[in-house]
Amino acid sequence: MKNPEAQQDVSVSQGIRMMFYVMKPSETSFQTLEEVPDYVRKATPFFISLMLLELVVSWIRKGKPSGGLDDALASLSAGIMSRLPRLFSRSIELTSYVYIWENYRLISLPWDSPWTWYLTFLGVDFGYYWFHRMAHEVNIMWAGHQTHHSSEGYNLSTALRQSVLQIYTSWIFYSPLALFIPPSVYAVHLQFNLLYQFWIHTEVIDNLGPLELILNTPSHHRVHHGRNRYCIDRNFAGTLIIWDRIFGTFEAENEKVVYGLTHPINTFEPFKVQFHHLVNIWTTFWATPGFFNKFSVIFKGPGWSPGKPRLGLIEEIPEVEGKEIPFSSSASQLLKIYVLVQFALMLAFYEETFADKAVLSQVTLLLRVCFIILTLTSIGFLLDQRRKAAVLETFRCLVFLMLCRSGHLKPCLSSSSFAFE
């Protein structure tokens, strides 16, 4: 059995390799779920480093960054919101898996066997393919997954634009693995599968030659994020593109990809980014006559309506010309700098909260989460130039001071307390 404490550190070499799913079974096999590191949280410095590298490369090659600050902040805000529930409980993906393992498993494969490790790699990736495909083909699941597709840019920050709702359906597709794969092995691959998908969200990598035949690559995933007609519902792979080739959903990149939703939402406000399609489903549900039609609104494709095929009609998807201009904030450069500073300060509180969650009271955790959500909402209002943005930001600053005075928050540097006030 491995020492749990020794497993909590991830070296620079391991950190780089885990981003590309090239870790070895011998260094990522654990007997218990409690020993498994939080690789996603430990990847934060690698996320930042790779985003900065992409920025430099894009600037050298194109003379401009790979996306706008406003869009990047909206993506990072969505990623932060998706992680906040984990401050209070283990994710449903792990909770449901452990329950099935403890009550219904058929056999117990050895946790320290390389064969178990590689089988789990294939199993998790296969489960992800079908979850991802259903997330595009079932409207209620699309309500969660659409968050990830709402960016009209395509860069590494887009990878972090994650849904709050998605995990409440994704666990279903991994459940069969719990009949024979130990939870500790599953937890490792669940994280690595997610981390691998970070680096493929970029335009600075063109074609990877023979690797394109087997792996999901930036080229393949650019197609998946496109709103061109040829891109719709294609390339659902996580790590291996072979699933798309086998099940007929593969499409190669051939013409310029225009990114985002077929009907852009034109906002950076985090609640609209996360939940706007739920509102659309609710409205469509009540406007559609007939019980079975209402049922179909929920469980058929996002483009379905009475008289159409299950996934709707491809010809009804708006044509793109390749000259579309992504939605951007009309805020001044000075205001964008202010927003960036406030986001950076909030991010420091966010990281500190996760680091200290074991010693913080439930009240402090709840107040910090509310403050983080309030900050993200205020940033969205400021970038959208909403009429009440100034009022909301003033209120947020007052809440910050109150939380600091009551001890639920503290400035990054104790000597800066007076400056904050």
XYZ file of C-alpha atoms in Angstrom:
421
model
C 0.000 0.000 0.000
C 1.251 3.452 -0.898
C 1.720 6.222 1.595
C -1.244 8.603 1.299
C 0.828 11.611 2.246
C 3.394 10.881 -0.420
C 0.683 10.840 -3.041
C -0.486 14.365 -2.340
C 2.428 16.030 -4.148
C 2.542 16.287 -7.937
C 5.951 17.081 -9.409
C 6.433 19.423 -12.360
C 7.144 16.431 -14.588
C 3.996 14.673 -13.432
C 1.995 17.879 -13.787
C 3.002 18.292 -17.418
C 2.424 14.636 -18.204
C -0.978 14.489 -16.532
C -2.179 17.301 -18.819
C -1.535 14.990 -21.782
C -2.632 11.695 -20.172
C 0.857 10.163 -20.247
C 1.123 9.203 -16.590
C 2.196 5.634 -15.778
C -0.029 3.119 -13.939
C 2.680 2.621 -11.319
C 2.545 6.272 -10.218
C -1.229 6.748 -10.399
C -2.608 3.579 -8.777
C -4.142 3.920 -5.313
C -5.812 1.445 -3.020
C -8.410 3.804 -1.573
C -10.378 6.722 -2.927
C -9.034 8.970 -0.159
C -5.487 8.542 -1.483
C -6.325 9.834 -4.960
C -5.000 13.399 -5.401
C -7.249 16.174 -6.631
C -5.401 16.343 -9.940
C -7.790 18.923 -11.403
C -7.117 21.382 -8.591
C -3.376 20.687 -8.723
C -3.476 21.462 -12.450
C -4.297 25.149 -11.843
C -0.692 26.418 -12.343
C -0.434 24.310 -15.505
C -3.707 25.753 -16.809
C -2.333 29.253 -16.290
C 1.099 28.443 -17.747
C -0.344 26.885 -20.900
C -2.772 29.781 -21.383
C 0.109 32.263 -21.134
C 2.147 30.174 -23.583
C -0.789 30.118 -26.002
C -1.094 33.895 -25.660
C 2.591 34.391 -26.530
C 2.516 31.966 -29.475
C -0.680 33.509 -30.841
C 0.782 36.997 -30.519
C 3.940 35.958 -32.375
C 2.061 34.139 -35.151
C -0.966 36.426 -35.616
C 0.031 39.673 -33.939
C -2.946 39.454 -31.583
C -4.175 37.307 -28.665
C -6.225 34.198 -29.359
C -9.380 35.665 -27.818
C -10.855 38.554 -25.888
C -10.440 39.235 -22.170
C -14.210 39.447 -21.738
C -14.793 36.007 -23.236
C -11.933 34.484 -21.228
C -13.335 35.863 -17.966
C -16.781 34.471 -18.810
C -15.216 31.049 -19.433
C -13.207 31.115 -16.216
C -16.302 32.266 -14.308
C -18.271 29.280 -15.605
C -15.448 26.955 -14.577
C -15.362 28.395 -11.071
C -19.144 28.097 -10.663
C -19.029 24.465 -11.774
C -16.518 23.623 -9.034
C -18.189 25.412 -6.107
C -20.564 22.535 -5.112
C -17.477 20.409 -4.357
C -16.763 22.602 -1.355
C -19.724 20.971 0.397
C -19.778 17.389 -0.843
C -18.095 14.836 -3.065
C -19.268 15.025 -6.677
C -22.267 12.909 -7.666
C -20.044 11.159 -10.228
C -18.030 9.655 -7.363
C -20.859 9.327 -4.828
C -23.063 7.310 -7.192
C -20.098 5.227 -8.336
C -19.105 4.307 -4.775
C -22.710 3.379 -3.939
C -22.955 0.987 -6.901
C -19.498 -0.456 -6.139
C -20.345 -1.138 -2.500
C -23.767 -2.654 -3.156
C -23.857 -4.181 -6.620
C -20.346 -4.980 -7.897
C -19.962 -8.316 -9.649
C -16.197 -8.736 -9.352
C -13.324 -6.701 -7.914
C -10.468 -6.151 -10.323
C -7.093 -5.525 -8.622
C -6.499 -1.819 -8.040
C -2.722 -2.124 -8.588
C -2.809 -4.012 -11.888
C -1.713 -2.187 -15.097
C -4.426 -4.157 -16.921
C -7.083 -2.617 -14.654
C -5.564 0.816 -15.273
C -5.686 0.493 -19.071
C -9.136 -1.097 -19.058
C -10.419 1.832 -16.990
C -8.809 4.266 -19.438
C -10.830 2.700 -22.263
C -13.993 2.364 -20.169
C -14.049 5.980 -18.992
C -13.311 7.270 -22.495
C -16.046 5.071 -23.997
C -18.502 6.271 -21.329
C -17.535 9.876 -22.023
C -18.196 9.463 -25.750
C -21.769 8.309 -25.136
C -22.431 10.876 -22.441
C -21.095 13.620 -24.707
C -23.147 12.429 -27.658
C -26.337 12.267 -25.602
C -25.572 15.733 -24.215
C -25.976 16.994 -27.792
C -28.921 14.787 -28.749
C -31.131 15.052 -25.630
C -32.467 18.540 -25.015
C -32.501 18.465 -21.200
C -28.872 17.291 -21.193
C -27.975 19.927 -23.770
C -29.286 22.524 -21.298
C -26.206 21.772 -19.223
C -23.643 21.091 -21.914
C -24.477 24.168 -24.025
C -22.558 26.274 -21.491
C -19.316 24.815 -22.801
C -20.249 25.696 -26.393
C -21.446 29.247 -25.755
C -18.046 30.880 -26.283
C -17.592 32.441 -29.731
C -13.830 32.195 -29.316
C -11.684 29.093 -29.208
C -8.680 29.012 -26.922
C -7.507 27.261 -23.777
C -9.772 29.341 -21.551
C -12.745 27.875 -23.459
C -11.856 24.465 -22.015
C -12.615 25.800 -18.536
C -16.116 27.000 -19.499
C -17.861 24.142 -17.697
C -21.472 23.538 -16.721
C -22.901 23.449 -13.205
C -25.565 20.957 -14.335
C -23.582 18.497 -16.439
C -22.406 16.154 -13.672
C -26.020 15.368 -12.721
C -26.400 13.295 -15.903
C -22.836 12.277 -16.825
C -22.546 9.808 -13.909
C -25.124 7.517 -15.543
C -22.762 6.632 -18.396
C -19.898 5.656 -16.101
C -22.029 3.569 -13.721
C -21.491 0.174 -15.448
C -17.772 0.440 -14.633
C -18.654 0.328 -10.916
C -19.629 -3.326 -11.339
C -15.955 -4.284 -11.544
C -13.555 -1.267 -11.484
C -12.423 -0.009 -8.015
C -13.472 3.612 -7.290
C -9.861 4.746 -6.751
C -8.903 3.717 -10.307
C -12.048 5.294 -11.760
C -11.395 8.588 -9.905
C -7.921 8.862 -11.453
C -9.126 8.358 -15.023
C -12.173 10.584 -14.605
C -9.781 13.446 -13.848
C -7.191 12.598 -16.517
C -9.882 12.333 -19.192
C -11.006 15.852 -18.277
C -7.464 17.241 -18.107
C -6.551 15.812 -21.522
C -9.366 17.806 -23.092
C -7.829 21.090 -21.920
C -4.971 21.334 -24.434
C -7.102 20.476 -27.479
C -9.002 23.772 -27.128
C -6.558 25.831 -29.187
C -5.971 27.195 -32.681
C -2.182 27.404 -32.371
C -1.777 23.669 -33.110
C -2.693 22.716 -36.671
C -2.372 19.043 -37.655
C -0.637 16.236 -35.747
C -0.187 13.831 -38.641
C -0.740 10.121 -37.885
C -1.919 10.923 -34.341
C -5.068 12.395 -35.914
C -6.166 8.839 -36.731
C -6.300 7.721 -33.094
C -6.364 10.691 -30.727
C -8.762 13.559 -30.259
C -6.743 16.571 -31.395
C -7.207 20.355 -31.609
C -8.217 19.975 -35.263
C -10.919 17.409 -34.468
C -12.214 19.375 -31.506
C -12.367 22.650 -33.429
C -14.928 20.948 -35.642
C -16.896 19.897 -32.569
C -17.108 23.516 -31.374
C -18.156 24.882 -34.766
C -21.604 26.141 -35.656
C -21.067 25.510 -39.371
C -23.576 22.964 -40.644
C -20.872 20.396 -41.320
C -19.714 20.663 -37.683
C -23.039 20.042 -35.944
C -23.069 16.921 -33.724
C -19.649 15.697 -34.792
C -16.478 14.527 -32.993
C -17.735 13.693 -29.500
C -14.472 12.052 -28.416
C -12.742 12.663 -25.110
C -9.275 11.197 -25.630
C -9.626 8.688 -28.489
C -11.199 9.745 -31.804
C -11.673 6.065 -32.686
C -15.149 6.074 -31.088
C -16.357 8.690 -33.587
C -14.834 6.742 -36.448
C -16.521 3.527 -35.247
C -19.984 5.030 -34.623
C -20.118 7.324 -37.660
C -19.891 10.738 -35.999
C -16.425 11.724 -37.260
C -15.865 14.801 -39.405
C -12.508 16.190 -40.505
C -11.750 19.915 -40.395
C -11.955 21.298 -43.922
C -13.340 24.833 -44.025
C -12.980 27.742 -41.603
C -14.783 26.969 -38.359
C -17.082 29.577 -36.812
C -17.424 28.896 -33.090
C -20.276 29.114 -30.636
C -23.965 28.281 -30.437
C -26.112 28.343 -33.572
C -28.051 31.149 -31.874
C -25.460 33.215 -29.913
C -26.495 34.372 -26.441
C -24.509 37.663 -26.545
C -23.832 37.956 -22.825
C -21.056 37.428 -20.285
C -23.407 37.211 -17.295
C -22.703 33.830 -15.629
C -26.285 32.819 -14.780
C -27.422 33.358 -18.365
C -24.391 31.465 -19.634
C -25.285 28.548 -17.369
C -29.078 28.433 -17.425
C -30.525 30.302 -20.419
C -31.419 27.098 -22.290
C -33.407 25.790 -19.319
C -35.586 28.896 -19.665
C -35.960 28.154 -23.364
C -37.026 24.552 -22.647
C -39.553 25.747 -20.068
C -41.086 28.240 -22.525
C -41.163 25.729 -25.386
C -42.616 23.010 -23.143
C -45.702 25.075 -22.252
C -46.110 26.437 -25.777
C -46.073 22.956 -27.372
C -49.494 21.187 -27.472
C -49.942 17.521 -26.567
C -48.450 15.385 -23.793
C -46.147 13.354 -26.037
C -44.943 16.485 -27.795
C -44.142 18.073 -24.458
C -42.251 14.910 -23.491
C -40.344 15.161 -26.779
C -39.353 18.771 -26.067
C -37.399 17.467 -23.078
C -35.939 14.237 -24.422
C -35.481 14.758 -28.157
C -32.875 16.981 -29.770
C -32.551 20.734 -29.204
C -33.720 21.364 -32.800
C -36.818 19.172 -32.601
C -40.381 20.415 -32.931
C -43.587 18.588 -33.966
C -43.318 17.049 -37.415
C -39.510 17.027 -37.499
C -36.958 14.198 -37.087
C -35.641 13.474 -33.578
C -32.608 15.733 -33.995
C -34.344 18.415 -36.053
C -33.497 19.540 -39.584
C -29.915 20.447 -40.465
C -31.147 22.928 -43.104
C -32.785 25.013 -40.356
C -29.404 25.738 -38.776
C -28.340 29.278 -39.776
C -25.678 29.421 -42.474
C -22.326 30.980 -41.557
C -20.168 33.050 -43.884
C -16.904 32.920 -41.968
C -16.948 36.677 -41.434
C -18.990 36.668 -38.234
C -17.703 39.001 -35.517
C -17.788 37.490 -31.998
C -19.788 39.346 -29.368
C -17.539 41.592 -27.267
C -17.918 43.961 -24.356
C -18.341 47.685 -24.958
C -16.753 48.472 -21.580
C -13.803 50.868 -21.531
C -10.238 49.574 -21.217
C -10.018 51.106 -17.742
C -13.138 49.259 -16.619
C -11.802 46.004 -18.070
C -8.590 46.452 -16.064
C -10.680 47.032 -12.924
C -12.710 43.886 -13.668
C -9.515 41.879 -14.214
C -8.083 43.008 -10.864
C -11.298 42.135 -9.021
C -11.395 38.744 -10.726
C -7.780 38.043 -9.712
C -8.545 38.927 -6.080
C -11.645 36.729 -6.117
C -9.604 33.883 -7.631
C -7.160 34.120 -4.726
C -10.074 33.791 -2.255
C -11.425 30.875 -4.286
C -8.109 28.981 -4.171
C -7.682 29.727 -0.458
C -11.208 28.490 0.268
C -10.543 25.142 -1.408
C -7.193 24.834 0.358
C -8.730 25.542 3.799
C -12.176 23.959 3.408
C -11.396 21.245 5.987
C -10.909 23.853 8.749
C -13.550 26.394 7.725
C -17.029 26.350 9.262
C -20.048 25.623 7.073
C -21.228 29.211 7.610
C -17.903 30.633 6.410
C -17.904 28.302 3.401
C -21.440 29.309 2.478
C -20.707 33.042 2.832
C -17.548 32.727 0.750
C -19.400 30.850 -1.989
C -22.099 33.531 -2.026
C -19.430 36.231 -2.278
C -17.686 34.414 -5.160
C -20.982 34.063 -7.039
C -21.803 37.715 -6.346
C -18.404 38.759 -7.702
C -18.792 36.693 -10.875
C -22.281 38.106 -11.421
C -21.086 41.673 -10.910
C -18.221 41.139 -13.359
C -20.727 39.836 -15.913
C -22.955 42.872 -15.372
C -20.004 45.242 -15.810
C -18.846 43.554 -19.022
C -22.409 43.540 -20.381
C -22.759 47.212 -19.402
C -26.056 46.499 -17.646
C -27.862 49.511 -16.194
C -27.628 48.299 -12.591
C -24.006 47.149 -12.836
C -22.663 50.059 -10.750
C -25.254 49.469 -8.014
C -24.447 45.747 -7.870
C -20.692 46.391 -7.758
C -21.100 48.915 -4.936
C -23.162 46.373 -3.005
C -20.506 43.704 -3.639
C -17.761 45.941 -2.263
C -19.811 46.596 0.873
C -20.376 42.853 1.307
C -16.631 42.312 0.961
C -15.912 44.782 3.774
C -18.571 43.217 5.999
C -17.168 39.712 5.445
C -13.642 40.929 6.179
C -14.706 42.665 9.408
C -16.620 39.588 10.570
C -13.636 37.317 9.852
C -15.216 35.254 7.073
C -12.850 36.733 4.481
C -9.392 38.163 4.738
C -7.330 40.228 2.294
C -4.531 38.384 0.485
C -2.017 40.432 2.493
C -2.913 41.423 6.026
C -1.002 44.688 5.608
C -3.316 45.652 2.744
C -6.499 45.692 4.837
C -6.558 49.469 5.089
C -5.923 49.851 1.354
C -8.889 47.585 0.558
C -11.180 49.744 2.687
